[in-house]
Amino acid sequence: MEKEASQVTKIHPRTFEVHGLQFILQRQRCLDLLQKSRCNSTFVHAFLLLKEVKYVVAMFSLVVLFLCAIANVLSGPAISLNQCKSGDDACTTAAAKAAYPLVLEANEEIGAEDLDPMYLSVIEGNLSILKFKLFNTTIVGFKSCSVDSAKYNEEESSAQVVILCPKFTMHGSYDIDGRLIVLPVKGNGDYSLESLDYKLKVDMELRTITKDGKSYRTVKTYKVEAEAQSGVSYDFRNLFNGQKDLADAVLKFANENWKEVANEVQDPVFMTSLKRIIKNANKYLKTLPIDEYMA
């Protein structure tokens, strides 16, 4: 018994790795020895207490390291861009191509939303001869778009990006009154539309903000030029309160003259949807100092 006890007393706590499994095995071993009266109970309890203290300290250290890692992530950029010189359109285009899909994704840490599908409660068009509202609209297709070209001008604090979108679908409800180019139109109900091959040119005015001694660029204002290139199909139900002959005439005209109709009504749609995308982009840009993407 004395030989076994002396063997136990030679065990130094530093020979054990501080993590859960080894601690449990060592603890159980000493409990077994204690139960069989093979080692001094005072020593065993002291040994177990030391192991428990070291285990708690180790776990606390891991928690602190984990929290520090989270803080480091949150304080760092939520997006990264290649460094480009002002006027280097090839570099700027490559950076915009990489950044565009990320801007559409949700990021809870900075409050960015997932923007495809995009839900818009109201889109309002107040044109000279036509007034319309689209309610509870869902737009699908922005994630299928890609950046075709991008420009950045440091001196003018401006940027431009051209985006190509192979397909958009929209659906919701509508209220419309006025003239659709040459035809009178009036009604309310459900609607849906599908478009192919849209080209969007977005011009942006930028501003500089300073935070914690670092400078950041965000989008101050923007405008959108949209061009439907391959076709748009329109379906507005319950036009003219269900009068089929009048409704069919308007829908036939709209679908046969899809480009002219798109040019007439598309601006409120894209200004409203791009507002959401710009809002997301600014949240990402506020985490990325200018000197990290401007050479």
GROMACS .gro file of C-alpha atoms in nm:
model
  295
    1MET     CA    1   0.000   0.000   0.000
    2GLU     CA    2   0.283   0.242   0.088
    3LYS     CA    3   0.450   0.171  -0.247
    4GLU     CA    4   0.133   0.252  -0.435
    5ALA     CA    5   0.079   0.568  -0.232
    6SER     CA    6   0.434   0.686  -0.302
    7GLN     CA    7   0.377   0.628  -0.673
    8VAL     CA    8   0.071   0.849  -0.658
    9THR     CA    9   0.253   1.130  -0.476
   10LYS     CA   10   0.509   1.147  -0.759
   11ILE     CA   11   0.238   1.258  -1.000
   12HIS     CA   12   0.286   1.630  -1.068
   13PRO     CA   13  -0.021   1.826  -1.182
   14ARG     CA   14   0.170   1.984  -1.470
   15THR     CA   15   0.208   1.644  -1.633
   16PHE     CA   16  -0.161   1.646  -1.712
   17GLU     CA   17  -0.308   1.838  -2.007
   18VAL     CA   18  -0.582   2.073  -1.898
   19HIS     CA   19  -0.887   1.969  -2.090
   20GLY     CA   20  -1.209   1.789  -2.012
   21LEU     CA   21  -1.146   1.425  -2.106
   22GLN     CA   22  -0.809   1.381  -1.934
   23PHE     CA   23  -0.937   1.563  -1.629
   24ILE     CA   24  -1.235   1.329  -1.602
   25LEU     CA   25  -1.013   1.020  -1.638
   26GLN     CA   26  -0.767   1.139  -1.372
   27ARG     CA   27  -1.047   1.237  -1.140
   28GLN     CA   28  -1.212   0.897  -1.172
   29ARG     CA   29  -0.881   0.720  -1.114
   30CYS     CA   30  -0.824   0.900  -0.786
   31LEU     CA   31  -1.181   0.844  -0.676
   32ASP     CA   32  -1.128   0.472  -0.735
   33LEU     CA   33  -0.806   0.480  -0.538
   34LEU     CA   34  -0.975   0.670  -0.258
   35GLN     CA   35  -1.259   0.421  -0.247
   36LYS     CA   36  -1.010   0.135  -0.223
   37SER     CA   37  -0.806   0.319   0.044
   38ARG     CA   38  -0.496   0.307  -0.180
   39CYS     CA   39  -0.402   0.673  -0.144
   40ASN     CA   40  -0.418   0.939   0.119
   41SER     CA   41  -0.762   1.103   0.116
   42THR     CA   42  -0.629   1.449   0.201
   43PHE     CA   43  -0.385   1.435  -0.090
   44VAL     CA   44  -0.649   1.311  -0.331
   45HIS     CA   45  -0.895   1.586  -0.238
   46ALA     CA   46  -0.622   1.846  -0.272
   47PHE     CA   47  -0.521   1.699  -0.605
   48LEU     CA   48  -0.880   1.702  -0.732
   49LEU     CA   49  -0.930   2.057  -0.612
   50LEU     CA   50  -0.617   2.168  -0.797
   51LYS     CA   51  -0.731   1.995  -1.115
   52GLU     CA   52  -1.077   2.153  -1.089
   53VAL     CA   53  -0.926   2.500  -1.041
   54LYS     CA   54  -0.699   2.453  -1.341
   55TYR     CA   55  -0.992   2.322  -1.546
   56VAL     CA   56  -1.207   2.624  -1.457
   57VAL     CA   57  -0.920   2.863  -1.535
   58ALA     CA   58  -0.864   2.691  -1.868
   59MET     CA   59  -1.232   2.709  -1.962
   60PHE     CA   60  -1.244   3.075  -1.861
   61SER     CA   61  -0.939   3.144  -2.077
   62LEU     CA   62  -1.102   2.974  -2.373
   63VAL     CA   63  -1.416   3.183  -2.327
   64VAL     CA   64  -1.209   3.503  -2.313
   65LEU     CA   65  -1.019   3.404  -2.628
   66PHE     CA   66  -1.347   3.324  -2.804
   67LEU     CA   67  -1.496   3.662  -2.709
   68CYS     CA   68  -1.180   3.838  -2.823
   69ALA     CA   69  -1.200   3.656  -3.156
   70ILE     CA   70  -1.561   3.768  -3.199
   71ALA     CA   71  -1.469   4.126  -3.112
   72ASN     CA   72  -1.187   4.115  -3.365
   73VAL     CA   73  -1.424   3.995  -3.637
   74LEU     CA   74  -1.687   4.256  -3.555
   75SER     CA   75  -1.431   4.536  -3.550
   76GLY     CA   76  -1.283   4.429  -3.884
   77PRO     CA   77  -1.424   4.481  -4.234
   78ALA     CA   78  -1.739   4.285  -4.320
   79ILE     CA   79  -1.620   4.280  -4.681
   80SER     CA   80  -1.281   4.303  -4.850
   81LEU     CA   81  -1.188   4.460  -5.184
   82ASN     CA   82  -0.876   4.455  -5.396
   83GLN     CA   83  -0.677   4.777  -5.374
   84CYS     CA   84  -0.725   4.987  -5.688
   85LYS     CA   85  -0.604   5.324  -5.811
   86SER     CA   86  -0.857   5.588  -5.910
   87GLY     CA   87  -0.919   5.554  -6.284
   88ASP     CA   88  -0.807   5.189  -6.302
   89ASP     CA   89  -1.133   5.061  -6.448
   90ALA     CA   90  -1.015   4.702  -6.492
   91CYS     CA   91  -0.919   4.673  -6.125
   92THR     CA   92  -1.237   4.850  -6.011
   93THR     CA   93  -1.451   4.621  -6.226
   94ALA     CA   94  -1.285   4.310  -6.082
   95ALA     CA   95  -1.339   4.438  -5.726
   96ALA     CA   96  -1.705   4.523  -5.798
   97LYS     CA   97  -1.765   4.180  -5.953
   98ALA     CA   98  -1.639   4.014  -5.634
   99ALA     CA   99  -1.827   4.248  -5.399
  100TYR     CA  100  -2.170   4.257  -5.569
  101PRO     CA  101  -2.301   3.912  -5.462
  102LEU     CA  102  -2.181   3.972  -5.104
  103VAL     CA  103  -2.370   4.302  -5.082
  104LEU     CA  104  -2.697   4.114  -5.145
  105GLU     CA  105  -2.638   3.874  -4.855
  106ALA     CA  106  -2.756   3.910  -4.497
  107ASN     CA  107  -2.506   3.999  -4.224
  108GLU     CA  108  -2.659   4.020  -3.878
  109GLU     CA  109  -2.352   4.186  -3.725
  110ILE     CA  110  -2.390   4.497  -3.942
  111GLY     CA  111  -2.766   4.479  -4.000
  112ALA     CA  112  -2.749   4.391  -4.371
  113GLU     CA  113  -3.049   4.212  -4.522
  114ASP     CA  114  -3.084   3.926  -4.767
  115LEU     CA  115  -3.210   4.103  -5.081
  116ASP     CA  116  -3.313   3.819  -5.310
  117PRO     CA  117  -3.604   3.762  -5.296
  118MET     CA  118  -3.663   4.130  -5.223
  119TYR     CA  119  -3.987   4.233  -5.055
  120LEU     CA  120  -4.113   4.590  -5.110
  121SER     CA  121  -4.423   4.706  -4.927
  122VAL     CA  122  -4.498   4.996  -5.165
  123ILE     CA  123  -4.365   5.114  -5.501
  124GLU     CA  124  -4.521   5.441  -5.610
  125GLY     CA  125  -4.519   5.588  -5.960
  126ASN     CA  126  -4.640   5.945  -5.995
  127LEU     CA  127  -4.595   6.016  -6.365
  128SER     CA  128  -4.746   6.300  -6.564
  129ILE     CA  129  -5.017   6.091  -6.730
  130LEU     CA  130  -5.008   5.776  -6.517
  131LYS     CA  131  -5.025   5.713  -6.146
  132PHE     CA  132  -4.978   5.370  -5.995
  133LYS     CA  133  -4.893   5.192  -5.673
  134LEU     CA  134  -4.758   4.840  -5.637
  135PHE     CA  135  -4.818   4.676  -5.300
  136ASN     CA  136  -4.647   4.382  -5.127
  137THR     CA  137  -4.418   4.324  -5.422
  138THR     CA  138  -4.169   4.039  -5.433
  139ILE     CA  139  -3.880   4.072  -5.678
  140VAL     CA  140  -3.659   3.775  -5.765
  141GLY     CA  141  -3.349   3.801  -5.979
  142PHE     CA  142  -3.090   4.037  -5.833
  143LYS     CA  143  -2.863   3.749  -5.729
  144SER     CA  144  -2.853   3.631  -6.090
  145CYS     CA  145  -2.716   3.970  -6.202
  146SER     CA  146  -2.347   4.032  -6.260
  147VAL     CA  147  -2.129   4.341  -6.283
  148ASP     CA  148  -2.033   4.420  -6.642
  149SER     CA  149  -1.816   4.724  -6.570
  150ALA     CA  150  -1.733   4.967  -6.291
  151LYS     CA  151  -1.556   5.302  -6.261
  152TYR     CA  152  -1.428   5.500  -5.963
  153ASN     CA  153  -1.316   5.863  -5.965
  154GLU     CA  154  -1.145   5.975  -5.646
  155GLU     CA  155  -1.128   6.345  -5.735
  156GLU     CA  156  -1.497   6.369  -5.823
  157SER     CA  157  -1.607   6.136  -5.542
  158SER     CA  158  -1.813   5.937  -5.789
  159ALA     CA  159  -1.858   5.580  -5.905
  160GLN     CA  160  -2.049   5.403  -6.177
  161VAL     CA  161  -2.144   5.039  -6.213
  162VAL     CA  162  -2.316   4.862  -6.502
  163ILE     CA  163  -2.508   4.549  -6.405
  164LEU     CA  164  -2.653   4.286  -6.638
  165CYS     CA  165  -2.953   4.087  -6.516
  166PRO     CA  166  -3.071   3.784  -6.716
  167LYS     CA  167  -3.415   3.760  -6.556
  168PHE     CA  168  -3.648   3.935  -6.313
  169THR     CA  169  -3.986   3.818  -6.186
  170MET     CA  170  -4.225   4.037  -5.986
  171HIS     CA  171  -4.563   3.981  -5.828
  172GLY     CA  172  -4.791   4.158  -5.585
  173SER     CA  173  -5.099   4.378  -5.606
  174TYR     CA  174  -5.155   4.707  -5.789
  175ASP     CA  175  -5.368   5.018  -5.818
  176ILE     CA  176  -5.340   5.213  -6.145
  177ASP     CA  177  -5.513   5.509  -6.308
  178GLY     CA  178  -5.426   5.723  -6.610
  179ARG     CA  179  -5.298   5.662  -6.960
  180LEU     CA  180  -5.053   5.394  -7.062
  181ILE     CA  181  -4.886   5.586  -7.345
  182VAL     CA  182  -5.197   5.612  -7.568
  183LEU     CA  183  -5.455   5.392  -7.395
  184PRO     CA  184  -5.658   5.476  -7.086
  185VAL     CA  185  -5.599   5.230  -6.802
  186LYS     CA  186  -5.762   5.185  -6.464
  187GLY     CA  187  -5.794   4.904  -6.214
  188ASN     CA  188  -5.669   4.727  -5.905
  189GLY     CA  189  -5.594   4.366  -5.824
  190ASP     CA  190  -5.305   4.120  -5.848
  191TYR     CA  191  -5.023   4.151  -6.097
  192SER     CA  192  -4.717   3.964  -6.216
  193LEU     CA  193  -4.449   4.033  -6.471
  194GLU     CA  194  -4.136   3.872  -6.607
  195SER     CA  195  -3.846   4.040  -6.781
  196LEU     CA  196  -3.541   3.910  -6.964
  197ASP     CA  197  -3.200   4.072  -7.004
  198TYR     CA  198  -3.210   4.399  -6.817
  199LYS     CA  199  -2.918   4.640  -6.820
  200LEU     CA  200  -2.883   4.872  -6.520
  201LYS     CA  201  -2.640   5.164  -6.512
  202VAL     CA  202  -2.605   5.309  -6.163
  203ASP     CA  203  -2.427   5.642  -6.112
  204MET     CA  204  -2.335   5.725  -5.753
  205GLU     CA  205  -2.216   6.033  -5.570
  206LEU     CA  206  -1.996   5.939  -5.274
  207ARG     CA  207  -1.923   6.106  -4.943
  208THR     CA  208  -1.650   6.059  -4.684
  209ILE     CA  209  -1.720   5.993  -4.319
  210THR     CA  210  -1.469   5.965  -4.034
  211LYS     CA  211  -1.495   5.717  -3.749
  212ASP     CA  212  -1.232   5.640  -3.485
  213GLY     CA  213  -0.968   5.826  -3.683
  214LYS     CA  214  -1.034   5.633  -4.006
  215SER     CA  215  -1.203   5.753  -4.328
  216TYR     CA  216  -1.481   5.562  -4.502
  217ARG     CA  217  -1.671   5.617  -4.826
  218THR     CA  218  -2.047   5.568  -4.858
  219VAL     CA  219  -2.303   5.635  -5.130
  220LYS     CA  220  -2.470   5.975  -5.087
  221THR     CA  221  -2.699   5.984  -5.392
  222TYR     CA  222  -2.761   5.760  -5.691
  223LYS     CA  223  -2.957   5.742  -6.014
  224VAL     CA  224  -3.047   5.445  -6.228
  225GLU     CA  225  -3.080   5.408  -6.603
  226ALA     CA  226  -3.260   5.082  -6.683
  227GLU     CA  227  -3.297   4.921  -7.023
  228ALA     CA  228  -3.511   4.616  -7.100
  229GLN     CA  229  -3.328   4.435  -7.378
  230SER     CA  230  -3.509   4.111  -7.462
  231GLY     CA  231  -3.870   4.128  -7.350
  232VAL     CA  232  -4.116   4.194  -7.070
  233SER     CA  233  -4.448   4.014  -7.016
  234TYR     CA  234  -4.724   4.186  -6.817
  235ASP     CA  235  -5.027   4.039  -6.644
  236PHE     CA  236  -5.257   4.277  -6.454
  237ARG     CA  237  -5.575   4.112  -6.331
  238ASN     CA  238  -5.906   4.291  -6.285
  239LEU     CA  239  -5.830   4.588  -6.509
  240PHE     CA  240  -6.136   4.809  -6.560
  241ASN     CA  241  -6.309   4.619  -6.281
  242GLY     CA  242  -6.307   4.298  -6.481
  243GLN     CA  243  -6.432   4.432  -6.817
  244LYS     CA  244  -6.260   4.177  -7.036
  245ASP     CA  245  -6.262   4.360  -7.369
  246LEU     CA  246  -6.101   4.674  -7.225
  247ALA     CA  247  -5.857   4.473  -7.012
  248ASP     CA  248  -5.751   4.252  -7.303
  249ALA     CA  249  -5.686   4.556  -7.522
  250VAL     CA  250  -5.453   4.713  -7.264
  251LEU     CA  251  -5.267   4.387  -7.193
  252LYS     CA  252  -5.226   4.318  -7.565
  253PHE     CA  253  -5.085   4.667  -7.619
  254ALA     CA  254  -4.850   4.638  -7.319
  255ASN     CA  255  -4.709   4.301  -7.423
  256GLU     CA  256  -4.668   4.397  -7.788
  257ASN     CA  257  -4.499   4.724  -7.695
  258TRP     CA  258  -4.310   4.591  -7.395
  259LYS     CA  259  -4.002   4.813  -7.438
  260GLU     CA  260  -4.197   5.139  -7.460
  261VAL     CA  261  -4.415   5.040  -7.163
  262ALA     CA  262  -4.107   4.940  -6.962
  263ASN     CA  263  -3.944   5.276  -7.033
  264GLU     CA  264  -4.261   5.444  -6.908
  265VAL     CA  265  -4.306   5.261  -6.576
  266GLN     CA  266  -3.972   5.103  -6.474
  267ASP     CA  267  -3.794   5.395  -6.302
  268PRO     CA  268  -3.995   5.387  -5.975
  269VAL     CA  269  -3.942   5.011  -5.955
  270PHE     CA  270  -3.564   5.027  -5.990
  271MET     CA  271  -3.518   5.341  -5.781
  272THR     CA  272  -3.705   5.172  -5.494
  273SER     CA  273  -3.525   4.838  -5.523
  274LEU     CA  274  -3.180   4.996  -5.568
  275LYS     CA  275  -3.242   5.202  -5.255
  276ARG     CA  276  -3.242   4.877  -5.058
  277ILE     CA  277  -2.924   4.756  -5.227
  278ILE     CA  278  -2.745   5.088  -5.167
  279LYS     CA  279  -2.852   5.075  -4.802
  280ASN     CA  280  -2.692   4.730  -4.771
  281ALA     CA  281  -2.379   4.844  -4.955
  282ASN     CA  282  -2.334   5.140  -4.720
  283LYS     CA  283  -2.349   4.912  -4.418
  284TYR     CA  284  -2.063   4.709  -4.562
  285LEU     CA  285  -1.865   5.017  -4.669
  286LYS     CA  286  -1.884   5.161  -4.317
  287THR     CA  287  -1.669   4.867  -4.203
  288LEU     CA  288  -1.404   4.914  -4.475
  289PRO     CA  289  -1.160   5.207  -4.444
  290ILE     CA  290  -1.075   5.381  -4.772
  291ASP     CA  291  -0.704   5.298  -4.745
  292GLU     CA  292  -0.787   4.927  -4.753
  293TYR     CA  293  -0.920   4.942  -5.110
  294MET     CA  294  -0.757   5.257  -5.255
  295ALA     CA  295  -0.394   5.217  -5.358
   0.00000   0.00000   0.00000
